[in-house]
Amino acid sequence: MSPYATASIDQWPDITNQLISDHPLHPAEILDIAQVCWESVWETQIGSGSTIINLIEISPPATVIGYFFEKLFAKELARRYPAEWRGGVTGNDKDLVCIADNQKSIEIKASGQLGLKIYGNRSYGQEAENAHLVKKDKSGYYITVNFYANVLTLVRFGWIDASDWQAQKAATGQMAGLNPNVYEYKLLPLKGRYALNAPIGLLSGIGPKLSGELQAIGIRRVIDLIQYDGEANKSLLKAQKIALTYEDLFAKEFTEAFDEPQPPPTLVADQ
């Protein structure tokens, strides 16, 4: 049974705090491993000799980047704690397997779209008609990772239930998304200055025209916008306020818990 099954939504932050507190991995270490592995992904080389290609030189699909990241994360975690953690091997395994207690195993989900939402394939939003078709439990601990190109924009840690995934209504839809309450109350943002490297296009209210104007004066990242102290018109000042709110939500002091119900990230444009 889900730990949230009989609880009202206003109780969810406390439940999430307890789940994170009970987990053997500290959120700060999860973020540290994520950042180490993200750097490692972009040091990857393909081929050998005169035909070698640096991953940074090409534009691999986001699914490829997410897969590399997942495998490197599992490898680094197992290197640090070889008797406690291993990567998934079978279809029944989560991506990160807790050897002592499988209930603490973790699934990793990554999204390379310009935004802060996470998606699973359509099967995540559908209940299997036959139990034997379900390879692994889709409920449990999750690490979610948002990135855009080679920039890590946000890492979260928390719990997602299988019922939280919502399949696209169209019969041809290939993705499943999450209920907004999941982002708000069940996934803890692992805050850090890394989040300020996100491209300005991730902020709502900054459309293509304003984005072009900002880039023309050297503002490409959220941190550039926050630190800009040159001549500013009304649109730029408004954009700076949006960036400062984003900083409060995702980059200011690292916290291990929801001190109070967090507002949904309405300032972020998911495309």
Short mmCIF file of N, CA, C and O in Angstrom, two decimals, residues 185-252:
data_model
loop_
_atom_site.label_atom_id
_atom_site.label_comp_id
_atom_site.label_asym_id
_atom_site.label_seq_id
_atom_site.Cartn_x
_atom_site.Cartn_y
_atom_site.Cartn_z
N TYR A 185 4.43 18.16 -3.66
CA TYR A 185 4.48 17.60 -2.31
C TYR A 185 5.23 16.28 -2.16
O TYR A 185 5.46 15.85 -1.03
N LYS A 186 5.57 15.62 -3.26
CA LYS A 186 6.18 14.29 -3.13
C LYS A 186 7.61 14.22 -3.65
O LYS A 186 8.29 13.21 -3.43
N LEU A 187 8.07 15.26 -4.32
CA LEU A 187 9.44 15.29 -4.84
C LEU A 187 10.16 16.50 -4.27
O LEU A 187 9.74 17.64 -4.49
N LEU A 188 11.23 16.26 -3.54
CA LEU A 188 11.99 17.33 -2.91
C LEU A 188 13.05 17.86 -3.87
O LEU A 188 13.93 17.10 -4.31
N PRO A 189 13.02 19.14 -4.23
CA PRO A 189 14.09 19.69 -5.07
C PRO A 189 15.41 19.69 -4.29
O PRO A 189 15.46 20.15 -3.15
N LEU A 190 16.45 19.17 -4.89
CA LEU A 190 17.77 19.19 -4.27
C LEU A 190 18.44 20.48 -4.73
O LEU A 190 19.06 20.55 -5.79
N LYS A 191 18.28 21.50 -3.92
CA LYS A 191 18.67 22.84 -4.31
C LYS A 191 20.18 23.01 -4.39
O LYS A 191 20.93 22.37 -3.65
N GLY A 192 20.60 23.87 -5.28
CA GLY A 192 22.02 24.15 -5.42
C GLY A 192 22.24 25.20 -6.49
O GLY A 192 21.37 25.45 -7.33
N ARG A 193 23.43 25.80 -6.48
CA ARG A 193 23.73 26.85 -7.45
C ARG A 193 23.75 26.32 -8.88
O ARG A 193 23.61 27.10 -9.83
N TYR A 194 23.93 25.01 -9.04
CA TYR A 194 23.92 24.42 -10.37
C TYR A 194 22.65 24.77 -11.14
O TYR A 194 22.65 24.90 -12.37
N ALA A 195 21.52 24.92 -10.40
CA ALA A 195 20.23 25.19 -11.04
C ALA A 195 20.22 26.52 -11.78
O ALA A 195 19.41 26.73 -12.69
N LEU A 196 21.11 27.42 -11.40
CA LEU A 196 21.14 28.74 -12.02
C LEU A 196 21.83 28.74 -13.37
O LEU A 196 21.85 29.76 -14.07
N ASN A 197 22.40 27.60 -13.76
CA ASN A 197 22.97 27.49 -15.11
C ASN A 197 21.91 27.18 -16.15
O ASN A 197 22.21 27.08 -17.34
N ALA A 198 20.66 27.03 -15.71
CA ALA A 198 19.57 26.74 -16.64
C ALA A 198 19.43 27.87 -17.65
O ALA A 198 19.63 29.05 -17.33
N PRO A 199 19.07 27.55 -18.90
CA PRO A 199 18.88 28.59 -19.91
C PRO A 199 17.69 29.48 -19.57
O PRO A 199 16.71 29.02 -18.98
N ILE A 200 17.77 30.74 -19.96
CA ILE A 200 16.70 31.68 -19.62
C ILE A 200 15.37 31.29 -20.27
O ILE A 200 14.31 31.65 -19.77
N GLY A 201 15.42 30.52 -21.35
CA GLY A 201 14.19 30.09 -22.01
C GLY A 201 13.36 29.17 -21.15
O GLY A 201 12.19 28.92 -21.45
N LEU A 202 13.92 28.66 -20.05
CA LEU A 202 13.18 27.80 -19.14
C LEU A 202 12.19 28.60 -18.29
O LEU A 202 11.23 28.05 -17.76
N LEU A 203 12.41 29.90 -18.18
CA LEU A 203 11.54 30.74 -17.36
C LEU A 203 10.35 31.22 -18.18
O LEU A 203 10.50 31.71 -19.29
N SER A 204 9.14 31.10 -17.61
CA SER A 204 7.97 31.60 -18.32
C SER A 204 8.00 33.13 -18.32
O SER A 204 8.60 33.76 -17.45
N GLY A 205 7.37 33.70 -19.32
CA GLY A 205 7.39 35.15 -19.45
C GLY A 205 8.57 35.63 -20.27
O GLY A 205 8.68 36.82 -20.57
N ILE A 206 9.46 34.70 -20.62
CA ILE A 206 10.59 35.06 -21.48
C ILE A 206 10.42 34.31 -22.79
O ILE A 206 10.87 33.17 -22.95
N GLY A 207 9.72 34.94 -23.71
CA GLY A 207 9.48 34.34 -25.01
C GLY A 207 10.66 34.50 -25.94
O GLY A 207 11.69 35.06 -25.56
N PRO A 208 10.52 34.02 -27.17
CA PRO A 208 11.63 34.08 -28.14
C PRO A 208 12.16 35.49 -28.37
O PRO A 208 13.37 35.69 -28.48
N LYS A 209 11.26 36.48 -28.44
CA LYS A 209 11.71 37.85 -28.71
C LYS A 209 12.58 38.38 -27.57
O LYS A 209 13.70 38.87 -27.79
N LEU A 210 12.07 38.29 -26.33
CA LEU A 210 12.83 38.77 -25.19
C LEU A 210 14.10 37.95 -24.99
O LEU A 210 15.16 38.49 -24.66
N SER A 211 13.99 36.65 -25.22
CA SER A 211 15.17 35.78 -25.10
C SER A 211 16.27 36.23 -26.04
O SER A 211 17.45 36.30 -25.67
N GLY A 212 15.89 36.57 -27.27
CA GLY A 212 16.87 37.06 -28.24
C GLY A 212 17.50 38.36 -27.81
O GLY A 212 18.71 38.56 -27.96
N GLU A 213 16.69 39.26 -27.24
CA GLU A 213 17.21 40.54 -26.77
C GLU A 213 18.18 40.35 -25.61
O GLU A 213 19.22 41.01 -25.53
N LEU A 214 17.84 39.43 -24.71
CA LEU A 214 18.71 39.16 -23.57
C LEU A 214 20.02 38.53 -24.01
O LEU A 214 21.10 38.90 -23.52
N GLN A 215 19.94 37.59 -24.93
CA GLN A 215 21.16 36.94 -25.41
C GLN A 215 22.06 37.93 -26.14
O GLN A 215 23.29 37.80 -26.10
N ALA A 216 21.46 38.92 -26.78
CA ALA A 216 22.24 39.93 -27.50
C ALA A 216 23.11 40.75 -26.55
O ALA A 216 24.13 41.31 -26.97
N ILE A 217 22.71 40.82 -25.27
CA ILE A 217 23.53 41.57 -24.30
C ILE A 217 24.25 40.60 -23.34
O ILE A 217 24.66 40.98 -22.25
N GLY A 218 24.36 39.34 -23.76
CA GLY A 218 25.16 38.37 -23.01
C GLY A 218 24.44 37.62 -21.92
O GLY A 218 25.07 36.94 -21.11
N ILE A 219 23.11 37.71 -21.87
CA ILE A 219 22.34 37.00 -20.84
C ILE A 219 21.79 35.72 -21.45
O ILE A 219 20.85 35.74 -22.24
N ARG A 220 22.38 34.59 -21.06
CA ARG A 220 21.96 33.30 -21.60
C ARG A 220 21.45 32.35 -20.53
O ARG A 220 20.67 31.45 -20.81
N ARG A 221 21.93 32.53 -19.30
CA ARG A 221 21.56 31.64 -18.20
C ARG A 221 20.79 32.43 -17.14
O ARG A 221 20.85 33.66 -17.10
N VAL A 222 20.12 31.71 -16.26
CA VAL A 222 19.40 32.36 -15.17
C VAL A 222 20.35 33.18 -14.32
O VAL A 222 20.04 34.31 -13.93
N ILE A 223 21.54 32.67 -14.05
CA ILE A 223 22.51 33.39 -13.23
C ILE A 223 22.95 34.69 -13.91
O ILE A 223 23.17 35.71 -13.25
N ASP A 224 23.05 34.68 -15.24
CA ASP A 224 23.40 35.90 -15.97
C ASP A 224 22.34 36.97 -15.77
O ASP A 224 22.65 38.16 -15.60
N LEU A 225 21.09 36.54 -15.78
CA LEU A 225 19.97 37.47 -15.63
C LEU A 225 19.95 38.06 -14.22
O LEU A 225 19.72 39.26 -14.03
N ILE A 226 20.20 37.21 -13.22
CA ILE A 226 20.20 37.68 -11.84
C ILE A 226 21.32 38.69 -11.59
O ILE A 226 21.14 39.71 -10.91
N GLN A 227 22.48 38.43 -12.17
CA GLN A 227 23.66 39.27 -11.90
C GLN A 227 23.77 40.49 -12.80
O GLN A 227 24.62 41.35 -12.57
N TYR A 228 22.92 40.59 -13.80
CA TYR A 228 23.00 41.72 -14.73
C TYR A 228 22.75 43.04 -14.01
O TYR A 228 21.76 43.20 -13.29
N ASP A 229 23.65 44.00 -14.18
CA ASP A 229 23.49 45.29 -13.52
C ASP A 229 23.63 46.46 -14.49
O ASP A 229 23.92 47.59 -14.09
N GLY A 230 23.42 46.18 -15.76
CA GLY A 230 23.50 47.23 -16.76
C GLY A 230 22.17 47.95 -16.91
O GLY A 230 21.26 47.82 -16.08
N GLU A 231 22.05 48.71 -17.97
CA GLU A 231 20.81 49.44 -18.23
C GLU A 231 19.67 48.45 -18.45
O GLU A 231 19.82 47.47 -19.19
N ALA A 232 18.55 48.69 -17.80
CA ALA A 232 17.45 47.73 -17.85
C ALA A 232 16.13 48.43 -18.14
O ALA A 232 15.80 49.44 -17.51
N ASN A 233 15.38 47.87 -19.08
CA ASN A 233 14.03 48.38 -19.35
C ASN A 233 13.03 47.62 -18.49
O ASN A 233 13.39 46.75 -17.70
N LYS A 234 11.76 47.92 -18.66
CA LYS A 234 10.71 47.31 -17.84
C LYS A 234 10.66 45.80 -18.02
O LYS A 234 10.50 45.05 -17.04
N SER A 235 10.81 45.32 -19.25
CA SER A 235 10.74 43.88 -19.51
C SER A 235 11.89 43.14 -18.84
O SER A 235 11.71 42.06 -18.28
N LEU A 236 13.08 43.75 -18.87
CA LEU A 236 14.23 43.09 -18.26
C LEU A 236 14.09 43.05 -16.74
O LEU A 236 14.42 42.04 -16.11
N LEU A 237 13.59 44.11 -16.15
CA LEU A 237 13.40 44.13 -14.70
C LEU A 237 12.38 43.07 -14.26
O LEU A 237 12.55 42.40 -13.24
N LYS A 238 11.33 42.91 -15.06
CA LYS A 238 10.33 41.88 -14.76
C LYS A 238 10.96 40.49 -14.87
O LYS A 238 10.72 39.61 -14.03
N ALA A 239 11.79 40.30 -15.90
CA ALA A 239 12.47 39.01 -16.08
C ALA A 239 13.39 38.72 -14.91
O ALA A 239 13.51 37.57 -14.46
N GLN A 240 14.06 39.74 -14.39
CA GLN A 240 14.94 39.55 -13.24
C GLN A 240 14.16 39.10 -12.01
O GLN A 240 14.62 38.25 -11.24
N LYS A 241 12.97 39.63 -11.81
CA LYS A 241 12.13 39.22 -10.68
C LYS A 241 11.75 37.75 -10.81
O LYS A 241 11.74 37.01 -9.82
N ILE A 242 11.43 37.33 -12.03
CA ILE A 242 11.09 35.93 -12.26
C ILE A 242 12.30 35.05 -11.94
O ILE A 242 12.18 34.00 -11.30
N ALA A 243 13.48 35.49 -12.37
CA ALA A 243 14.71 34.73 -12.12
C ALA A 243 15.01 34.63 -10.63
O ALA A 243 15.48 33.59 -10.14
N LEU A 244 14.76 35.69 -9.88
CA LEU A 244 15.01 35.67 -8.44
C LEU A 244 14.05 34.72 -7.72
O LEU A 244 14.43 34.04 -6.76
N THR A 245 12.81 34.65 -8.20
CA THR A 245 11.86 33.70 -7.62
C THR A 245 12.31 32.28 -7.92
O THR A 245 12.23 31.39 -7.05
N TYR A 246 12.79 32.06 -9.12
CA TYR A 246 13.32 30.75 -9.51
C TYR A 246 14.50 30.37 -8.60
O TYR A 246 14.61 29.22 -8.15
N GLU A 247 15.35 31.34 -8.31
CA GLU A 247 16.49 31.10 -7.42
C GLU A 247 16.01 30.67 -6.04
O GLU A 247 16.55 29.73 -5.44
N ASP A 248 14.99 31.33 -5.52
CA ASP A 248 14.45 30.97 -4.21
C ASP A 248 13.91 29.54 -4.20
O ASP A 248 14.08 28.80 -3.23
N LEU A 249 13.26 29.15 -5.29
CA LEU A 249 12.64 27.84 -5.36
C LEU A 249 13.65 26.71 -5.49
O LEU A 249 13.48 25.63 -4.90
N PHE A 250 14.72 26.94 -6.25
CA PHE A 250 15.57 25.82 -6.63
C PHE A 250 17.07 25.97 -6.37
O PHE A 250 17.81 24.99 -6.51
N ALA A 251 17.53 27.14 -5.98
CA ALA A 251 18.97 27.33 -5.88
C ALA A 251 19.46 27.80 -4.52
O ALA A 251 20.61 27.60 -4.18
N LYS A 252 18.60 28.42 -3.74
CA LYS A 252 19.06 28.91 -2.44
C LYS A 252 19.27 27.76 -1.49
O LYS A 252 18.88 26.65 -1.76
#
